[in-house]
PDB file of C-alpha atoms in Angstrom:
ATOM      1  CA  GLY A 293      43.681  35.590 128.012  1.00 64.00           C
ATOM      2  CA  ARG A 294      40.506  35.873 126.055  1.00 71.00           C
ATOM      3  CA  ALA A 295      39.744  39.364 127.382  1.00 73.00           C
ATOM      4  CA  CYS A 296      41.703  42.385 128.566  1.00 78.00           C
ATOM      5  CA  GLN A 297      42.592  42.293 132.254  1.00 77.00           C
ATOM      6  CA  PRO A 298      41.487  45.459 134.089  1.00 84.00           C
ATOM      7  CA  GLN A 299      44.440  47.103 135.783  1.00 87.00           C
ATOM      8  CA  PRO A 300      45.910  47.648 138.221  1.00 93.00           C
ATOM      9  CA  LEU A 301      45.492  44.035 139.296  1.00 93.00           C
ATOM     10  CA  GLN A 302      45.537  43.579 143.078  1.00 95.00           C
ATOM     11  CA  SER A 303      45.878  40.397 145.132  1.00 94.00           C
ATOM     12  CA  ALA A 304      44.062  39.737 148.407  1.00 95.00           C
ATOM     13  CA  ALA A 305      47.418  40.283 150.186  1.00 95.00           C
ATOM     14  CA  GLY A 306      47.707  43.836 148.799  1.00 95.00           C
ATOM     15  CA  ASP A 307      50.223  43.150 146.015  1.00 96.00           C
ATOM     16  CA  VAL A 308      49.610  45.294 142.930  1.00 97.00           C
ATOM     17  CA  LEU A 309      50.684  44.696 139.314  1.00 96.00           C
ATOM     18  CA  LEU A 310      50.633  47.181 136.451  1.00 94.00           C
ATOM     19  CA  TRP A 311      51.617  45.190 133.362  1.00 94.00           C
ATOM     20  CA  ASN A 312      52.060  46.299 129.763  1.00 92.00           C
ATOM     21  CA  GLY A 313      53.239  43.185 128.020  1.00 91.00           C
ATOM     22  CA  GLU A 314      52.775  39.724 126.642  1.00 91.00           C
ATOM     23  CA  VAL A 315      54.175  36.454 127.962  1.00 92.00           C
ATOM     24  CA  PHE A 316      55.352  34.216 125.113  1.00 89.00           C
ATOM     25  CA  GLY A 317      56.929  31.584 127.326  1.00 84.00           C
ATOM     26  CA  GLY A 318      60.062  31.264 129.357  1.00 87.00           C
ATOM     27  CA  GLY A 319      59.818  30.860 133.119  1.00 88.00           C
ATOM     28  CA  VAL A 320      56.140  31.852 133.348  1.00 91.00           C
ATOM     29  CA  ALA A 321      53.788  29.262 131.867  1.00 90.00           C
ATOM     30  CA  VAL A 322      50.425  30.694 130.795  1.00 91.00           C
ATOM     31  CA  ALA A 323      47.654  28.260 129.845  1.00 91.00           C
ATOM     32  CA  ASP A 324      45.477  28.846 126.773  1.00 89.00           C
ATOM     33  CA  GLY A 325      42.771  31.345 127.645  1.00 88.00           C
ATOM     34  CA  GLU A 326      44.482  32.359 130.909  1.00 90.00           C
ATOM     35  CA  SER A 327      45.335  36.001 131.578  1.00 91.00           C
ATOM     36  CA  ASP A 328      49.112  36.479 131.466  1.00 92.00           C
ATOM     37  CA  THR A 329      48.677  39.426 133.861  1.00 93.00           C
ATOM     38  CA  ALA A 330      46.898  37.324 136.499  1.00 93.00           C
ATOM     39  CA  ARG A 331      49.364  34.455 136.043  1.00 94.00           C
ATOM     40  CA  LEU A 332      52.372  36.756 136.352  1.00 95.00           C
ATOM     41  CA  LEU A 333      50.972  38.300 139.544  1.00 96.00           C
ATOM     42  CA  ALA A 334      50.628  34.815 141.068  1.00 95.00           C
ATOM     43  CA  VAL A 335      54.190  33.884 140.056  1.00 95.00           C
ATOM     44  CA  LEU A 336      55.630  37.146 141.380  1.00 96.00           C
ATOM     45  CA  ARG A 337      53.802  36.734 144.715  1.00 95.00           C
ATOM     46  CA  ALA A 338      55.228  33.222 145.097  1.00 94.00           C
ATOM     47  CA  ALA A 339      58.745  34.400 144.148  1.00 94.00           C
ATOM     48  CA  GLY A 340      59.304  36.496 147.273  1.00 90.00           C
ATOM     49  CA  GLU A 341      62.716  38.177 146.855  1.00 90.00           C
ATOM     50  CA  ALA A 342      63.385  36.391 143.530  1.00 94.00           C
ATOM     51  CA  VAL A 343      61.393  38.937 141.490  1.00 94.00           C
ATOM     52  CA  PRO A 344      64.377  39.846 139.231  1.00 93.00           C
ATOM     53  CA  GLU A 345      64.897  36.185 138.339  1.00 93.00           C
ATOM     54  CA  VAL A 346      61.217  35.787 137.424  1.00 94.00           C
ATOM     55  CA  LEU A 347      61.269  38.912 135.261  1.00 93.00           C
ATOM     56  CA  GLU A 348      64.469  37.855 133.498  1.00 91.00           C
ATOM     57  CA  SER A 349      62.822  34.545 132.624  1.00 92.00           C
ATOM     58  CA  VAL A 350      59.802  36.104 130.871  1.00 93.00           C
ATOM     59  CA  HIS A 351      59.962  35.813 127.082  1.00 91.00           C
ATOM     60  CA  GLY A 352      58.080  38.595 125.340  1.00 91.00           C
ATOM     61  CA  PRO A 353      57.814  42.375 125.342  1.00 94.00           C
ATOM     62  CA  TRP A 354      56.916  43.963 128.676  1.00 94.00           C
ATOM     63  CA  ALA A 355      57.111  46.898 131.059  1.00 95.00           C
ATOM     64  CA  LEU A 356      55.785  46.743 134.618  1.00 95.00           C
ATOM     65  CA  ALA A 357      55.476  48.177 138.068  1.00 96.00           C
ATOM     66  CA  TYR A 358      54.904  45.612 140.837  1.00 97.00           C
ATOM     67  CA  TRP A 359      54.261  46.408 144.494  1.00 96.00           C
ATOM     68  CA  HIS A 360      55.040  43.524 146.874  1.00 96.00           C
ATOM     69  CA  ALA A 361      53.126  44.458 150.017  1.00 95.00           C
ATOM     70  CA  ALA A 362      54.761  42.020 152.467  1.00 94.00           C
ATOM     71  CA  SER A 363      58.266  43.336 151.787  1.00 94.00           C
ATOM     72  CA  ARG A 364      57.086  46.928 151.103  1.00 95.00           C
ATOM     73  CA  THR A 365      59.005  46.820 147.813  1.00 96.00           C
ATOM     74  CA  LEU A 366      58.240  48.390 144.442  1.00 96.00           C
ATOM     75  CA  TRP A 367      59.844  46.607 141.481  1.00 96.00           C
ATOM     76  CA  TYR A 368      59.848  48.219 138.034  1.00 96.00           C
ATOM     77  CA  GLY A 369      61.469  47.615 134.677  1.00 95.00           C
ATOM     78  CA  ARG A 370      61.076  46.401 131.142  1.00 93.00           C
ATOM     79  CA  ASP A 371      62.256  43.535 128.979  1.00 92.00           C
ATOM     80  CA  GLY A 372      65.914  43.310 128.008  1.00 89.00           C
ATOM     81  CA  LEU A 373      65.281  44.529 124.459  1.00 89.00           C
ATOM     82  CA  GLY A 374      63.260  47.538 125.621  1.00 89.00           C
ATOM     83  CA  ARG A 375      60.265  46.737 123.437  1.00 91.00           C
ATOM     84  CA  ARG A 376      57.785  48.463 125.778  1.00 92.00           C
ATOM     85  CA  SER A 377      58.264  52.034 126.918  1.00 91.00           C
ATOM     86  CA  LEU A 378      58.722  52.935 130.571  1.00 93.00           C
ATOM     87  CA  VAL A 379      59.792  56.403 131.649  1.00 92.00           C
ATOM     88  CA  ARG A 380      60.637  57.674 135.112  1.00 91.00           C
ATOM     89  CA  MET A 381      61.076  60.959 136.885  1.00 87.00           C
ATOM     90  CA  GLU A 382      62.806  61.308 140.211  1.00 83.00           C
ATOM     91  CA  GLY A 383      62.464  64.503 142.151  1.00 78.00           C
ATOM     92  CA  ALA A 384      61.384  66.072 145.403  1.00 71.00           C
ATOM     93  CA  ASP A 385      57.985  67.067 146.697  1.00 69.00           C
ATOM     94  CA  ALA A 386      58.670  70.235 148.659  1.00 66.00           C
ATOM     95  CA  ALA A 387      55.169  70.327 150.144  1.00 70.00           C
ATOM     96  CA  ALA A 388      55.448  66.791 151.509  1.00 67.00           C
ATOM     97  CA  GLY A 389      59.170  67.073 152.300  1.00 70.00           C
ATOM     98  CA  CYS A 390      60.087  63.824 150.560  1.00 73.00           C
ATOM     99  CA  SER A 391      61.571  62.462 147.353  1.00 79.00           C
ATOM    100  CA  THR A 392      59.335  61.130 144.596  1.00 81.00           C
ATOM    101  CA  LEU A 393      59.530  58.507 141.873  1.00 85.00           C
ATOM    102  CA  ARG A 394      57.058  58.668 139.009  1.00 86.00           C
ATOM    103  CA  LEU A 395      56.683  55.920 136.428  1.00 91.00           C
ATOM    104  CA  CYS A 396      54.692  56.086 133.216  1.00 89.00           C
ATOM    105  CA  SER A 397      54.499  54.256 129.910  1.00 88.00           C
ATOM    106  CA  VAL A 398      53.780  57.447 127.933  1.00 84.00           C
ATOM    107  CA  ALA A 399      54.397  60.967 129.187  1.00 83.00           C
ATOM    108  CA  VAL A 400      54.289  64.551 128.017  1.00 82.00           C
ATOM    109  CA  PRO A 401      56.860  67.124 129.111  1.00 80.00           C
ATOM    110  CA  LEU A 402      56.007  68.604 132.506  1.00 75.00           C
ATOM    111  CA  PRO A 403      56.459  72.190 133.673  1.00 74.00           C
ATOM    112  CA  ALA A 404      59.667  73.078 135.517  1.00 70.00           C
ATOM    113  CA  SER A 405      57.665  73.209 138.747  1.00 69.00           C
ATOM    114  CA  ALA A 406      57.204  69.407 138.520  1.00 69.00           C
ATOM    115  CA  GLY A 407      60.754  69.030 139.783  1.00 68.00           C
ATOM    116  CA  GLY A 408      62.352  66.941 137.049  1.00 75.00           C
ATOM    117  CA  GLU A 409      62.237  65.556 133.526  1.00 83.00           C
ATOM    118  CA  TRP A 410      61.057  62.222 132.175  1.00 88.00           C
ATOM    119  CA  GLU A 411      63.824  59.823 131.170  1.00 90.00           C
ATOM    120  CA  GLU A 412      63.504  56.517 129.350  1.00 91.00           C
ATOM    121  CA  LEU A 413      64.214  53.667 131.719  1.00 89.00           C
ATOM    122  CA  PRO A 414      67.181  51.601 130.496  1.00 90.00           C
ATOM    123  CA  ALA A 415      66.414  48.021 129.512  1.00 90.00           C
ATOM    124  CA  CYS A 416      69.558  46.704 131.208  1.00 89.00           C
ATOM    125  CA  GLY A 417      68.143  46.048 134.667  1.00 91.00           C
ATOM    126  CA  ILE A 418      65.330  46.175 137.208  1.00 93.00           C
ATOM    127  CA  GLY A 419      64.584  49.007 139.640  1.00 94.00           C
ATOM    128  CA  CYS A 420      63.768  48.283 143.268  1.00 94.00           C
ATOM    129  CA  VAL A 421      62.500  50.727 145.913  1.00 94.00           C
ATOM    130  CA  ARG A 422      62.124  49.296 149.401  1.00 94.00           C
ATOM    131  CA  LEU A 423      60.316  51.308 152.085  1.00 92.00           C
ATOM    132  CA  LEU A 424      62.224  50.773 155.326  1.00 92.00           C
ATOM    133  CA  PRO A 425      60.704  50.619 158.834  1.00 91.00           C
ATOM    134  CA  ASP A 426      62.275  53.967 159.777  1.00 90.00           C
ATOM    135  CA  GLY A 427      60.345  55.710 156.984  1.00 84.00           C
ATOM    136  CA  THR A 428      63.269  56.026 154.586  1.00 86.00           C
ATOM    137  CA  ALA A 429      63.588  54.278 151.254  1.00 88.00           C
ATOM    138  CA  SER A 430      66.327  52.192 149.695  1.00 90.00           C
ATOM    139  CA  HIS A 431      66.501  52.589 145.903  1.00 91.00           C
ATOM    140  CA  LEU A 432      68.568  50.037 143.977  1.00 92.00           C
ATOM    141  CA  TRP A 433      69.210  49.376 140.302  1.00 92.00           C
ATOM    142  CA  LEU A 434      69.899  45.683 139.717  1.00 91.00           C
ATOM    143  CA  PRO A 435      71.774  44.976 136.463  1.00 91.00           C
ATOM    144  CA  ARG A 436      70.274  42.291 134.265  1.00 82.00           C
ATOM    145  CA  ARG A 437      71.973  38.937 134.804  1.00 71.00           C
ATOM    146  CA  ALA A 438      70.296  36.769 132.205  1.00 55.00           C
ATOM    147  CA  SER A 439      71.248  36.613 128.571  1.00 53.00           C
ATOM    148  CA  LEU A 440      68.835  36.357 125.691  1.00 57.00           C
ATOM    149  CA  PRO A 441      67.357  32.910 125.053  1.00 58.00           C
ATOM    150  CA  PRO A 442      69.117  30.866 122.365  1.00 58.00           C
ATOM    151  CA  PRO A 443      67.710  31.278 118.855  1.00 57.00           C
ATOM    152  CA  PRO A 444      65.542  28.490 117.436  1.00 62.00           C
ATOM    153  CA  PRO A 445      67.439  25.921 115.327  1.00 63.00           C
ATOM    154  CA  ALA A 446      66.385  27.434 111.972  1.00 64.00           C
ATOM    155  CA  ALA A 447      67.554  30.901 113.048  1.00 58.00           C
ATOM    156  CA  ALA A 448      70.847  29.484 114.352  1.00 56.00           C
ATOM    157  CA  THR A 449      71.460  27.830 110.972  1.00 62.00           C
ATOM    158  CA  LEU A 450      70.722  31.086 109.123  1.00 60.00           C
ATOM    159  CA  LEU A 451      73.020  32.973 111.484  1.00 59.00           C
ATOM    160  CA  ALA A 452      75.845  30.481 110.880  1.00 61.00           C
ATOM    161  CA  LEU A 453      75.365  30.707 107.117  1.00 60.00           C
ATOM    162  CA  SER A 454      75.377  34.510 107.209  1.00 59.00           C
ATOM    163  CA  GLN A 455      78.719  34.526 109.046  1.00 60.00           C
ATOM    164  CA  ARG A 456      80.526  32.510 106.378  1.00 59.00           C
ATOM    165  CA  GLU A 457      82.826  34.337 104.036  1.00 56.00           C
ATOM    166  CA  THR A 458      81.242  35.398 100.767  1.00 51.00           C
ATOM    167  CA  PRO A 459      82.500  33.131  97.953  1.00 49.00           C
ATOM    168  CA  PRO A 460      84.688  34.774  95.309  1.00 47.00           C
ATOM    169  CA  THR A 461      82.807  35.867  92.199  1.00 51.00           C
ATOM    170  CA  ASP A 462      85.418  35.479  89.508  1.00 54.00           C
ATOM    171  CA  THR A 463      87.718  32.608  88.490  1.00 55.00           C
ATOM    172  CA  ALA A 464      91.008  34.356  89.374  1.00 54.00           C
ATOM    173  CA  ALA A 465      89.810  35.161  92.872  1.00 51.00           C
ATOM    174  CA  ALA A 466      88.555  31.588  93.301  1.00 52.00           C
ATOM    175  CA  GLU A 467      91.926  30.138  92.228  1.00 60.00           C
ATOM    176  CA  ALA A 468      93.738  32.531  94.603  1.00 55.00           C
ATOM    177  CA  ALA A 469      91.493  31.472  97.451  1.00 52.00           C
ATOM    178  CA  GLU A 470      92.112  27.759  96.719  1.00 60.00           C
ATOM    179  CA  ALA A 471      95.902  28.305  96.565  1.00 59.00           C
ATOM    180  CA  ALA A 472      95.896  30.037  99.952  1.00 56.00           C
TER     181      ALA A 472
END
């Protein structure tokens, strides 16, 4: 869009999006002047359980955390090339008697009392934490299913040219290559 989108962005239904990225196309069409954050939130809300498919279709660098209120599900991840940082820490909160998941785009080392260490989130999938009616949580890692988009025609031509064998540089090698 024309201006930065304040975050977190929240819908009227209680969905929340924290987005560090840029949409350059793919499955999420953003009009000129439109906020890609606001557009992505609308697309994710409409996707229901198809959040991984939407995220795999986004072209551009990104990292996000998205809370889908209706399904009580937190989705998190980053683009398949890992161009935006996203770190996580899983641990336990002894005072609350529960497990914790912390996500951050930039983090400093925490004291040992924090209960864990930051680790870079792999770019090969999407994380999903669903809060179940009985108060427990289901935590899944969904491997990425989509491949990278095909290169533009000019890049494909350059790639094909770069994969050809290098021509011989001297006459004897050229004659040997022709004879073979």
